[in-house]
GROMACS .gro file of C-alpha atoms in nm:
model
  507
    1MET     CA    1   1.670   0.584  -0.134
    2ARG     CA    2   1.508   0.915  -0.044
    3LEU     CA    3   1.154   0.869   0.082
    4THR     CA    4   0.887   1.069   0.255
    5THR     CA    5   0.801   0.959   0.607
    6CYS     CA    6   0.451   0.872   0.726
    7CYS     CA    7   0.316   1.034   1.038
    8ALA     CA    8   0.127   0.724   1.139
    9LEU     CA    9  -0.240   0.725   1.235
   10LEU     CA   10  -0.329   0.683   1.601
   11VAL     CA   11  -0.705   0.702   1.621
   12GLY     CA   12  -0.954   0.572   1.364
   13PHE     CA   13  -1.275   0.775   1.351
   14PRO     CA   14  -1.612   0.639   1.230
   15VAL     CA   15  -1.667   0.680   0.858
   16ALA     CA   16  -1.847   0.994   0.754
   17GLY     CA   17  -2.067   0.946   0.450
   18CYS     CA   18  -1.899   0.626   0.331
   19GLY     CA   19  -2.206   0.503   0.152
   20GLY     CA   20  -2.284   0.825  -0.030
   21GLY     CA   21  -1.958   0.994  -0.122
   22GLY     CA   22  -1.961   1.089  -0.486
   23GLY     CA   23  -1.678   1.099  -0.734
   24GLY     CA   24  -1.506   1.410  -0.858
   25SER     CA   25  -1.716   1.634  -1.074
   26PRO     CA   26  -1.614   1.807  -1.396
   27ASP     CA   27  -1.551   2.179  -1.382
   28ALA     CA   28  -1.431   2.302  -1.717
   29GLY     CA   29  -1.318   2.632  -1.572
   30ALA     CA   30  -1.117   2.486  -1.285
   31ASP     CA   31  -0.758   2.602  -1.246
   32VAL     CA   32  -0.546   2.296  -1.178
   33GLY     CA   33  -0.319   2.419  -0.903
   34VAL     CA   34  -0.161   2.374  -0.561
   35THR     CA   35  -0.279   2.600  -0.282
   36GLY     CA   36   0.018   2.623  -0.048
   37ASP     CA   37  -0.120   2.404   0.233
   38GLN     CA   38   0.146   2.213   0.430
   39GLY     CA   39   0.426   2.424   0.286
   40VAL     CA   40   0.350   2.365  -0.082
   41VAL     CA   41   0.473   2.647  -0.302
   42ALA     CA   42   0.177   2.842  -0.439
   43PRO     CA   43   0.049   2.904  -0.693
   44THR     CA   44   0.169   2.633  -0.928
   45ALA     CA   45   0.010   2.374  -1.153
   46CYS     CA   46   0.145   2.021  -1.187
   47THR     CA   47   0.279   2.104  -1.533
   48ALA     CA   48   0.475   2.395  -1.387
   49LEU     CA   49   0.584   2.181  -1.094
   50LEU     CA   50   0.770   1.957  -1.339
   51GLU     CA   51   1.009   2.246  -1.400
   52GLU     CA   52   1.153   2.162  -1.058
   53ALA     CA   53   1.243   1.806  -1.158
   54GLY     CA   54   1.598   1.913  -1.240
   55ASP     CA   55   1.635   2.062  -0.891
   56ALA     CA   56   1.514   1.741  -0.729
   57TYR     CA   57   1.703   1.487  -0.942
   58THR     CA   58   2.002   1.455  -1.173
   59LEU     CA   59   1.852   1.427  -1.521
   60THR     CA   60   1.990   1.196  -1.789
   61GLY     CA   61   1.850   1.397  -2.076
   62THR     CA   62   1.613   1.678  -2.168
   63LEU     CA   63   1.264   1.648  -2.026
   64ARG     CA   64   1.016   1.588  -2.304
   65ASP     CA   65   0.690   1.418  -2.396
   66CYS     CA   66   0.707   1.055  -2.285
   67ALA     CA   67   0.554   0.921  -2.608
   68GLY     CA   68   0.890   0.921  -2.785
   69VAL     CA   69   1.088   0.762  -2.498
   70THR     CA   70   1.119   0.386  -2.467
   71GLY     CA   71   0.893   0.280  -2.180
   72GLY     CA   72   0.759   0.631  -2.131
   73ALA     CA   73   0.428   0.580  -2.307
   74ALA     CA   74   0.336   0.298  -2.068
   75VAL     CA   75   0.365   0.529  -1.767
   76ALA     CA   76   0.217   0.839  -1.926
   77GLY     CA   77  -0.067   0.649  -2.091
   78SER     CA   78  -0.176   0.488  -1.764
   79LEU     CA   79  -0.223   0.808  -1.564
   80MET     CA   80  -0.570   0.945  -1.496
   81ASN     CA   81  -0.693   1.238  -1.697
   82LEU     CA   82  -0.786   1.480  -1.419
   83SER     CA   83  -0.855   1.777  -1.645
   84GLY     CA   84  -1.157   1.967  -1.518
   85ILE     CA   85  -1.207   1.742  -1.213
   86THR     CA   86  -1.300   1.902  -0.880
   87ILE     CA   87  -1.369   1.716  -0.557
   88ASP     CA   88  -1.560   1.806  -0.242
   89ASN     CA   89  -1.331   1.824   0.061
   90GLU     CA   90  -1.592   1.851   0.336
   91GLY     CA   91  -1.753   2.155   0.177
   92THR     CA   92  -1.448   2.297   0.000
   93ASP     CA   93  -1.384   2.242  -0.370
   94MET     CA   94  -1.036   2.115  -0.448
   95THR     CA   95  -0.866   2.027  -0.775
   96PRO     CA   96  -0.642   1.719  -0.809
   97CYS     CA   97  -0.370   1.732  -1.072
   98ILE     CA   98  -0.106   1.507  -1.224
   99ALA     CA   99   0.144   1.562  -1.506
  100VAL     CA  100   0.439   1.369  -1.652
  101LEU     CA  101   0.751   1.422  -1.862
  102CYS     CA  102   1.043   1.189  -1.938
  103ASP     CA  103   1.416   1.209  -1.982
  104ASP     CA  104   1.618   0.926  -2.136
  105THR     CA  105   1.575   0.682  -1.846
  106HIS     CA  106   1.295   0.795  -1.616
  107ALA     CA  107   0.943   0.934  -1.606
  108TYR     CA  108   0.888   1.229  -1.372
  109VAL     CA  109   0.535   1.248  -1.238
  110ALA     CA  110   0.421   1.566  -1.061
  111THR     CA  111   0.111   1.565  -0.843
  112ASN     CA  112  -0.061   1.746  -0.560
  113ALA     CA  113  -0.158   1.408  -0.408
  114LEU     CA  114  -0.533   1.465  -0.389
  115PRO     CA  115  -0.777   1.179  -0.455
  116HIS     CA  116  -0.987   1.186  -0.771
  117TYR     CA  117  -1.314   1.145  -0.577
  118ASP     CA  118  -1.490   1.335  -0.301
  119PHE     CA  119  -1.302   1.306   0.028
  120VAL     CA  120  -1.423   1.036   0.269
  121ALA     CA  121  -1.315   1.123   0.624
  122THR     CA  122  -1.209   0.804   0.802
  123THR     CA  123  -0.935   0.957   1.019
  124PRO     CA  124  -0.896   1.277   1.225
  125ASN     CA  125  -0.651   1.408   0.966
  126ALA     CA  126  -0.756   1.676   0.719
  127LEU     CA  127  -0.718   1.634   0.344
  128VAL     CA  128  -0.454   1.880   0.224
  129GLU     CA  129  -0.252   1.923  -0.094
  130ASN     CA  130   0.110   1.806  -0.104
  131ALA     CA  131   0.337   1.861  -0.404
  132PHE     CA  132   0.543   1.557  -0.503
  133ILE     CA  133   0.760   1.466  -0.799
  134TYR     CA  134   0.805   1.090  -0.839
  135ARG     CA  135   1.088   0.946  -1.047
  136VAL     CA  136   1.003   0.615  -1.213
  137PRO     CA  137   1.261   0.393  -1.392
  138LEU     CA  138   1.146   0.322  -1.748
  139THR     CA  139   1.339  -0.005  -1.781
  140PRO     CA  140   1.296  -0.179  -1.445
  141ALA     CA  141   1.506  -0.487  -1.385
  142PRO     CA  142   1.530  -0.742  -1.103
  143TYR     CA  143   1.837  -0.764  -0.887
  144ALA     CA  144   2.099  -0.999  -1.029
  145GLY     CA  145   2.341  -1.048  -0.736
  146THR     CA  146   2.282  -1.195  -0.391
  147THR     CA  147   2.600  -1.090  -0.210
  148SER     CA  148   2.449  -0.852   0.046
  149ALA     CA  149   2.099  -1.001   0.067
  150THR     CA  150   1.966  -1.171   0.381
  151ASP     CA  151   1.780  -1.499   0.337
  152ALA     CA  152   1.421  -1.395   0.409
  153ASN     CA  153   1.353  -1.730   0.576
  154THR     CA  154   1.609  -1.651   0.847
  155ILE     CA  155   1.450  -1.320   0.951
  156ASN     CA  156   1.286  -1.387   1.289
  157GLY     CA  157   1.231  -1.049   1.452
  158CYS     CA  158   0.866  -1.129   1.523
  159ALA     CA  159   0.964  -1.323   1.833
  160ALA     CA  160   0.984  -0.982   2.003
  161ALA     CA  161   0.624  -0.901   1.906
  162TYR     CA  162   0.508  -1.238   2.039
  163THR     CA  163   0.677  -1.182   2.376
  164GLN     CA  164   0.550  -0.823   2.398
  165TYR     CA  165   0.191  -0.918   2.319
  166LEU     CA  166   0.176  -1.192   2.581
  167ALA     CA  167   0.326  -0.960   2.843
  168ALA     CA  168   0.127  -0.645   2.760
  169PRO     CA  169  -0.111  -0.666   2.463
  170ASP     CA  170  -0.200  -0.296   2.482
  171THR     CA  171   0.163  -0.187   2.453
  172ALA     CA  172   0.352  -0.206   2.125
  173THR     CA  173   0.714  -0.297   2.070
  174GLN     CA  174   0.939   0.008   2.037
  175ASN     CA  175   0.988  -0.046   1.663
  176GLU     CA  176   0.824  -0.251   1.390
  177PRO     CA  177   0.967  -0.590   1.488
  178SER     CA  178   0.949  -0.819   1.187
  179GLY     CA  179   1.267  -0.721   1.005
  180LEU     CA  180   1.083  -0.765   0.673
  181CYS     CA  181   1.057  -0.392   0.610
  182SER     CA  182   1.314  -0.117   0.645
  183LEU     CA  183   1.329   0.157   0.907
  184GLY     CA  184   1.633   0.321   0.754
  185THR     CA  185   1.859   0.245   0.461
  186ALA     CA  186   1.689   0.003   0.226
  187ALA     CA  187   1.797  -0.357   0.285
  188LEU     CA  188   1.800  -0.655   0.052
  189MET     CA  189   1.657  -0.999   0.118
  190SER     CA  190   1.653  -1.313  -0.094
  191ASP     CA  191   1.426  -1.608  -0.153
  192THR     CA  192   1.445  -1.907  -0.387
  193GLU     CA  193   1.146  -1.981  -0.609
  194ASP     CA  194   1.114  -2.153  -0.943
  195SER     CA  195   1.468  -2.285  -0.880
  196VAL     CA  196   1.593  -1.925  -0.900
  197THR     CA  197   1.719  -1.712  -0.613
  198HIS     CA  198   1.547  -1.375  -0.633
  199VAL     CA  199   1.674  -1.067  -0.452
  200TYR     CA  200   1.424  -0.813  -0.325
  201GLN     CA  201   1.458  -0.465  -0.180
  202GLN     CA  202   1.270  -0.418   0.143
  203ILE     CA  203   1.004  -0.150   0.141
  204PRO     CA  204   1.001   0.118   0.412
  205CYS     CA  205   0.786   0.018   0.706
  206PHE     CA  206   0.566   0.331   0.708
  207ASP     CA  207   0.649   0.507   0.391
  208THR     CA  208   0.610   0.562   0.018
  209THR     CA  209   0.642   0.254  -0.200
  210GLY     CA  210   0.467   0.384  -0.511
  211PHE     CA  211   0.187   0.610  -0.629
  212MET     CA  212  -0.164   0.570  -0.763
  213ILE     CA  213  -0.248   0.672  -1.120
  214ALA     CA  214  -0.430   0.976  -0.979
  215GLY     CA  215  -0.118   1.087  -0.789
  216SER     CA  216  -0.156   0.999  -0.420
  217PRO     CA  217   0.131   0.794  -0.275
  218VAL     CA  218   0.113   0.427  -0.184
  219PHE     CA  219   0.234   0.320   0.161
  220GLY     CA  220   0.326  -0.027   0.286
  221PRO     CA  221   0.086  -0.269   0.457
  222ASN     CA  222   0.160  -0.156   0.814
  223GLU     CA  223   0.006   0.111   1.027
  224GLY     CA  224   0.203   0.258   1.316
  225ALA     CA  225   0.231   0.175   1.683
  226MET     CA  226  -0.122   0.285   1.773
  227PRO     CA  227  -0.409   0.199   1.771
  228ASP     CA  228  -0.298  -0.133   1.618
  229PRO     CA  229   0.067  -0.206   1.698
  230TYR     CA  230   0.216  -0.221   1.347
  231GLY     CA  231  -0.114  -0.363   1.237
  232ASN     CA  232  -0.317  -0.438   0.928
  233PRO     CA  233  -0.563  -0.158   0.838
  234GLY     CA  234  -0.753  -0.395   0.609
  235TYR     CA  235  -0.877  -0.587   0.912
  236ASN     CA  236  -1.086  -0.285   1.006
  237TYR     CA  237  -1.276  -0.296   0.678
  238PRO     CA  238  -1.640  -0.403   0.695
  239ASN     CA  239  -1.660  -0.753   0.543
  240ASP     CA  240  -1.974  -0.649   0.357
  241THR     CA  241  -2.246  -0.385   0.370
  242SER     CA  242  -2.402  -0.541   0.681
  243ASP     CA  243  -2.087  -0.486   0.893
  244ASP     CA  244  -1.943  -0.180   1.062
  245TYR     CA  245  -1.590  -0.047   1.048
  246GLY     CA  246  -1.353  -0.171   1.318
  247ASN     CA  247  -1.194   0.047   1.582
  248GLY     CA  248  -0.850   0.083   1.427
  249ALA     CA  249  -0.683   0.261   1.139
  250ALA     CA  250  -0.968   0.287   0.888
  251LEU     CA  251  -0.930   0.313   0.510
  252ASP     CA  252  -1.196   0.439   0.275
  253PHE     CA  253  -1.342   0.173   0.045
  254CYS     CA  254  -1.098   0.266  -0.232
  255GLY     CA  255  -0.810   0.182   0.005
  256GLY     CA  256  -0.685   0.525   0.112
  257HIS     CA  257  -0.688   0.758   0.409
  258THR     CA  258  -0.523   1.075   0.533
  259ALA     CA  259  -0.224   1.123   0.760
  260PHE     CA  260   0.020   1.400   0.669
  261THR     CA  261  -0.076   1.328   0.310
  262MET     CA  262  -0.352   1.126   0.145
  263HIS     CA  263  -0.211   0.780   0.076
  264TYR     CA  264  -0.323   0.429  -0.014
  265HIS     CA  265  -0.257   0.092   0.145
  266ALA     CA  266  -0.497  -0.100  -0.080
  267ALA     CA  267  -0.700  -0.054  -0.398
  268ILE     CA  268  -1.005  -0.197  -0.568
  269ASP     CA  269  -1.019  -0.203  -0.945
  270ALA     CA  270  -1.342  -0.006  -0.984
  271CYS     CA  271  -1.203   0.301  -0.803
  272PHE     CA  272  -0.923   0.333  -1.057
  273GLU     CA  273  -1.097   0.239  -1.379
  274ARG     CA  274  -1.074   0.499  -1.654
  275ASP     CA  275  -1.311   0.587  -1.934
  276ALA     CA  276  -1.213   0.632  -2.299
  277SER     CA  277  -1.068   0.977  -2.225
  278GLY     CA  278  -0.865   0.850  -1.930
  279ALA     CA  279  -1.090   1.022  -1.676
  280PRO     CA  280  -1.228   0.835  -1.371
  281ALA     CA  281  -1.495   0.596  -1.496
  282ASN     CA  282  -1.682   0.568  -1.165
  283SER     CA  283  -1.783   0.789  -0.876
  284TYR     CA  284  -1.681   0.673  -0.530
  285ALA     CA  285  -2.037   0.560  -0.458
  286ASP     CA  286  -2.063   0.362  -0.782
  287ALA     CA  287  -1.718   0.205  -0.747
  288THR     CA  288  -1.783   0.082  -0.394
  289ALA     CA  289  -2.151  -0.014  -0.416
  290GLY     CA  290  -2.228  -0.361  -0.286
  291TRP     CA  291  -1.906  -0.378  -0.084
  292ASP     CA  292  -1.810  -0.742  -0.019
  293ILE     CA  293  -1.445  -0.828   0.046
  294GLU     CA  294  -1.479  -1.204   0.006
  295ALA     CA  295  -1.650  -1.165  -0.331
  296ALA     CA  296  -1.386  -0.918  -0.443
  297MET     CA  297  -1.117  -1.173  -0.356
  298THR     CA  298  -1.282  -1.482  -0.503
  299ALA     CA  299  -1.520  -1.381  -0.784
  300PRO     CA  300  -1.418  -1.502  -1.133
  301CYS     CA  301  -1.238  -1.253  -1.358
  302THR     CA  302  -1.358  -1.182  -1.710
  303GLU     CA  303  -1.071  -0.963  -1.831
  304PRO     CA  304  -0.729  -0.852  -1.705
  305SER     CA  305  -0.714  -0.550  -1.478
  306GLY     CA  306  -0.553  -0.224  -1.578
  307VAL     CA  307  -0.276  -0.032  -1.405
  308VAL     CA  308  -0.381   0.127  -1.074
  309GLY     CA  309  -0.039   0.266  -0.981
  310TRP     CA  310   0.338   0.248  -1.024
  311SER     CA  311   0.592   0.106  -0.784
  312ALA     CA  312   0.912   0.278  -0.679
  313ASP     CA  313   1.116   0.030  -0.885
  314GLY     CA  314   0.933   0.103  -1.213
  315TYR     CA  315   0.709  -0.203  -1.226
  316PRO     CA  316   0.335  -0.137  -1.259
  317MET     CA  317   0.081  -0.201  -0.986
  318MET     CA  318  -0.221  -0.362  -1.148
  319GLY     CA  319  -0.564  -0.466  -1.029
  320SER     CA  320  -0.659  -0.811  -0.906
  321CYS     CA  321  -0.735  -0.987  -1.237
  322VAL     CA  322  -0.422  -1.134  -1.393
  323CYS     CA  323  -0.365  -1.257  -1.747
  324VAL     CA  324  -0.160  -1.575  -1.708
  325ALA     CA  325  -0.164  -1.694  -2.074
  326ARG     CA  326  -0.198  -1.535  -2.418
  327ASP     CA  327  -0.233  -1.694  -2.762
  328GLY     CA  328  -0.025  -1.620  -3.070
  329ASP     CA  329  -0.248  -1.324  -3.157
  330GLY     CA  330  -0.198  -1.170  -2.815
  331ALA     CA  331  -0.547  -1.247  -2.684
  332CYS     CA  332  -0.565  -1.342  -2.317
  333THR     CA  333  -0.677  -1.705  -2.294
  334ASP     CA  334  -0.656  -1.748  -1.915
  335VAL     CA  335  -0.735  -1.471  -1.666
  336ARG     CA  336  -0.738  -1.543  -1.293
  337ARG     CA  337  -0.794  -1.364  -0.966
  338ALA     CA  338  -0.474  -1.270  -0.782
  339ARG     CA  339  -0.427  -1.441  -0.445
  340SER     CA  340  -0.163  -1.335  -0.198
  341GLY     CA  341   0.117  -1.581  -0.127
  342TRP     CA  342   0.107  -1.464   0.235
  343VAL     CA  343  -0.108  -1.679   0.463
  344TYR     CA  344  -0.253  -1.580   0.799
  345GLY     CA  345  -0.075  -1.797   1.053
  346GLY     CA  346  -0.117  -1.589   1.366
  347LEU     CA  347   0.127  -1.446   1.617
  348GLY     CA  348   0.116  -1.776   1.803
  349THR     CA  349   0.343  -1.934   1.542
  350TRP     CA  350   0.636  -1.751   1.706
  351GLY     CA  351   0.642  -1.935   2.038
  352ASP     CA  352   0.479  -2.166   2.289
  353ALA     CA  353   0.499  -1.967   2.611
  354PRO     CA  354   0.265  -2.031   2.906
  355GLY     CA  355  -0.046  -1.819   2.866
  356GLU     CA  356  -0.043  -1.832   2.488
  357ALA     CA  357  -0.364  -2.034   2.471
  358ALA     CA  358  -0.552  -1.778   2.678
  359ALA     CA  359  -0.417  -1.481   2.483
  360LEU     CA  360  -0.405  -1.619   2.129
  361GLY     CA  361  -0.611  -1.937   2.128
  362VAL     CA  362  -0.883  -1.789   1.908
  363GLU     CA  363  -0.640  -1.706   1.626
  364GLY     CA  364  -0.745  -1.838   1.289
  365SER     CA  365  -1.077  -1.987   1.405
  366THR     CA  366  -1.381  -1.947   1.180
  367CYS     CA  367  -1.629  -1.677   1.276
  368THR     CA  368  -1.930  -1.478   1.163
  369THR     CA  369  -1.898  -1.159   1.370
  370ASP     CA  370  -1.636  -0.997   1.593
  371ASP     CA  371  -1.822  -1.126   1.899
  372ASP     CA  372  -1.730  -1.480   1.794
  373CYS     CA  373  -1.366  -1.384   1.854
  374CYS     CA  374  -1.398  -1.187   2.179
  375THR     CA  375  -1.634  -0.944   2.345
  376ASP     CA  376  -1.395  -0.765   2.579
  377ALA     CA  377  -1.374  -0.389   2.543
  378ASN     CA  378  -1.003  -0.426   2.466
  379CYS     CA  379  -1.048  -0.704   2.214
  380HIS     CA  380  -0.756  -0.719   1.972
  381PHE     CA  381  -0.925  -0.958   1.728
  382SER     CA  382  -1.144  -0.896   1.429
  383CYS     CA  383  -1.362  -1.138   1.234
  384SER     CA  384  -1.220  -1.049   0.895
  385VAL     CA  385  -1.183  -1.207   0.553
  386THR     CA  386  -0.831  -1.332   0.500
  387VAL     CA  387  -0.623  -1.593   0.317
  388ALA     CA  388  -0.576  -1.886   0.554
  389GLY     CA  389  -0.399  -2.219   0.527
  390ASN     CA  390  -0.597  -2.519   0.410
  391GLY     CA  391  -0.340  -2.794   0.432
  392GLY     CA  392  -0.013  -2.822   0.240
  393THR     CA  393   0.037  -2.525   0.010
  394ASP     CA  394  -0.337  -2.478  -0.050
  395THR     CA  395  -0.526  -2.180   0.093
  396VAL     CA  396  -0.885  -2.076   0.147
  397VAL     CA  397  -1.047  -1.732   0.163
  398GLY     CA  398  -1.296  -1.675   0.442
  399ARG     CA  399  -1.374  -1.509   0.772
  400ARG     CA  400  -1.133  -1.587   1.053
  401CYS     CA  401  -1.055  -1.444   1.395
  402VAL     CA  402  -0.745  -1.244   1.313
  403LEU     CA  403  -0.518  -1.033   1.530
  404VAL     CA  404  -0.529  -0.677   1.404
  405ASP     CA  405  -0.186  -0.613   1.557
  406TYR     CA  406   0.156  -0.696   1.406
  407SER     CA  407   0.055  -0.761   1.047
  408TRP     CA  408   0.397  -0.881   0.924
  409CYS     CA  409   0.425  -1.114   1.222
  410THR     CA  410   0.084  -1.276   1.186
  411HIS     CA  411   0.138  -1.366   0.820
  412GLN     CA  412   0.377  -1.621   0.679
  413TYR     CA  413   0.485  -1.632   0.318
  414VAL     CA  414   0.437  -1.979   0.165
  415ARG     CA  415   0.672  -2.047  -0.124
  416ARG     CA  416   0.502  -2.201  -0.426
  417ASP     CA  417   0.710  -2.281  -0.730
  418ASP     CA  418   0.382  -2.348  -0.913
  419LYS     CA  419   0.184  -2.024  -0.901
  420LEU     CA  420  -0.109  -2.174  -1.097
  421PRO     CA  421  -0.272  -2.444  -0.884
  422ALA     CA  422  -0.450  -2.710  -1.089
  423GLY     CA  423  -0.828  -2.686  -1.099
  424GLU     CA  424  -0.840  -2.335  -0.947
  425ASP     CA  425  -0.926  -1.999  -1.097
  426TYR     CA  426  -0.670  -1.794  -0.906
  427VAL     CA  427  -0.297  -1.730  -0.933
  428TYR     CA  428  -0.062  -1.708  -0.637
  429LEU     CA  429   0.157  -1.400  -0.614
  430ASP     CA  430   0.521  -1.398  -0.509
  431ARG     CA  431   0.671  -1.261  -0.188
  432CYS     CA  432   0.642  -0.904  -0.316
  433ASN     CA  433   0.280  -0.947  -0.432
  434GLY     CA  434   0.387  -0.974  -0.794
  435TYR     CA  435   0.353  -1.215  -1.084
  436ASP     CA  436   0.584  -1.269  -1.380
  437GLY     CA  437   0.353  -1.361  -1.669
  438PRO     CA  438   0.310  -1.315  -2.044
  439ASP     CA  439   0.290  -0.937  -2.000
  440GLY     CA  440   0.604  -0.920  -1.787
  441TYR     CA  441   0.634  -0.858  -1.415
  442ALA     CA  442   0.373  -0.657  -1.225
  443TYR     CA  443   0.241  -0.621  -0.871
  444HIS     CA  444  -0.127  -0.695  -0.812
  445THR     CA  445  -0.378  -0.576  -0.554
  446THR     CA  446  -0.548  -0.838  -0.337
  447LEU     CA  447  -0.750  -0.664  -0.059
  448THR     CA  448  -0.555  -0.878   0.185
  449PHE     CA  449  -0.207  -0.852   0.331
  450PRO     CA  450   0.024  -0.721   0.192
  451PHE     CA  451  -0.232  -0.533  -0.025
  452MET     CA  452  -0.004  -0.397  -0.300
  453THR     CA  453   0.364  -0.462  -0.242
  454GLY     CA  454   0.542  -0.655   0.030
  455CYS     CA  455   0.889  -0.585  -0.112
  456LEU     CA  456   1.040  -0.456  -0.436
  457ARG     CA  457   1.155  -0.677  -0.722
  458GLY     CA  458   1.395  -0.412  -0.854
  459ALA     CA  459   1.599  -0.115  -0.737
  460ALA     CA  460   1.436   0.210  -0.625
  461ASP     CA  461   1.664   0.508  -0.570
  462ASP     CA  462   1.582   0.880  -0.532
  463TYR     CA  463   1.219   0.798  -0.580
  464VAL     CA  464   1.006   1.079  -0.440
  465ALA     CA  465   1.079   1.447  -0.379
  466ASP     CA  466   0.852   1.660  -0.164
  467ARG     CA  467   0.859   2.001  -0.330
  468GLY     CA  468   0.706   2.190  -0.039
  469ASP     CA  469   0.929   2.448   0.131
  470GLY     CA  470   0.847   2.293   0.470
  471GLY     CA  471   0.765   1.942   0.358
  472MET     CA  472   0.840   1.625   0.544
  473ASN     CA  473   1.106   1.497   0.304
  474MET     CA  474   1.294   1.825   0.281
  475MET     CA  475   1.284   1.928   0.646
  476GLY     CA  476   1.220   1.610   0.845
  477LEU     CA  477   0.910   1.462   1.004
  478PRO     CA  478   0.594   1.670   1.033
  479MET     CA  479   0.489   1.784   1.377
  480CYS     CA  480   0.231   1.560   1.541
  481MET     CA  481  -0.135   1.631   1.506
  482PRO     CA  482  -0.365   1.544   1.800
  483GLY     CA  483  -0.373   1.171   1.863
  484GLN     CA  484  -0.070   1.077   1.655
  485MET     CA  485   0.262   0.907   1.711
  486MET     CA  486   0.563   0.824   1.495
  487CYS     CA  487   0.593   1.193   1.417
  488CYS     CA  488   0.790   1.484   1.558
  489GLY     CA  489   0.662   1.606   1.893
  490ASP     CA  490   0.528   1.286   2.047
  491GLY     CA  491   0.814   1.271   2.296
  492ILE     CA  492   0.928   0.931   2.170
  493CYS     CA  493   1.244   0.863   1.973
  494GLY     CA  494   1.170   0.553   1.773
  495GLY     CA  495   1.067   0.414   1.438
  496PRO     CA  496   1.143   0.668   1.165
  497GLU     CA  497   1.231   0.941   1.419
  498ASN     CA  498   1.600   1.019   1.457
  499ALA     CA  499   1.829   1.310   1.541
  500GLN     CA  500   1.832   1.422   1.177
  501ASN     CA  501   1.458   1.444   1.118
  502CYS     CA  502   1.340   1.527   1.470
  503SER     CA  503   1.587   1.679   1.713
  504ALA     CA  504   1.299   1.758   1.950
  505ASP     CA  505   1.240   1.389   2.021
  506CYS     CA  506   1.592   1.261   1.949
  507PRO     CA  507   1.846   1.518   2.080
   0.00000   0.00000   0.00000
């Protein structure tokens, strides 16, 4: 699987203008194009960029309008209409673009990876254009064999994170320790649910797992080694409008932020709703007004969510309201809020070493503010809304003292053969954050770990091509920007860095 590599965020800056950022504004005379920043070939529009699809991939047929290709209309019809949209990038007008064509088996989606709303600066990284062509399977299918898959329940790499944290909490392990995501060649893991053994492809630990309907890529649920060692950026969200951002890797309220490219770890439905023309239905300010994570995770749903993105394996990423039953006429008769099958258990579940109580004793306790968890200047805990255990296979959503570090290692997946608990108005998702219902299989956003996808239900090969002439996929990792690691030039050979993509750090 060929994937772009994330230059992971080191320092989270305070949010600039988070409450007042507007959405993109129409500009009928705008030229939809790519400017050449970060090595992107200029000038070119996304429609012209699709002419390079044959250079990036082996085509199975002539590229054409997706409407006449089986499965193509679902992808093409879900994408945002960005015609005439301009956004404010800290005083500079920029134009996002997205375009799609299909061959016999895949949709090819070209984009310059800009958001569809005015840029919200939550990191020290600038917003720049990056030209990508994604290849999406039109007939996704789950894995059928289990020969080379590792039983997910036997993966125990998090013991290393536990030992490291107790010894030196401010120092990360050399690599992402869990073993539940891939640092190289994609690996397979298996799990048995519903009396069926499912095989999943691991997602890359810091890399592209899909793309949003406006074009920016989706990354996995981890951030890099610093400031939160392989941590959960959602735990730096304000719980509601009365809270402040945390001190770690901050996302904007739509779920995205900048590193080498704008990318998303999470999504809320309102940011990706479309109007009758397919254009963004809400400005950033309107979509995120009245921010309240707990309400977003527990409020009743009135109708199923639409598609917010597409996964590397061809299954859609949908919002948090799931149709779990339809009548004979196709009307949805039961719609429920998606709830992650991953439960916050804490790093302390990985051992019982002396000193654990002092270092991790607050894990999972109820709280109101961060000060209820710890007040030390180097506090690693946040009072954040999460899914926590409530006895047996039941869970509860609420504020808990959670360790921002080691997100895979502080969450445990709880297998539930019955995804629809009696008497509740939510549906549990599977290990990958998906649900197989009357509309088929889809991933769903949750605003809690693992946000969008935790693994892939189907195969994803040759998924994303960076079409820049100096881009990170074509030439290796980008050079580090100030305050970054897991990129070329930090003097460390680890994580995604190797001799092939960074000879400077890995001779």
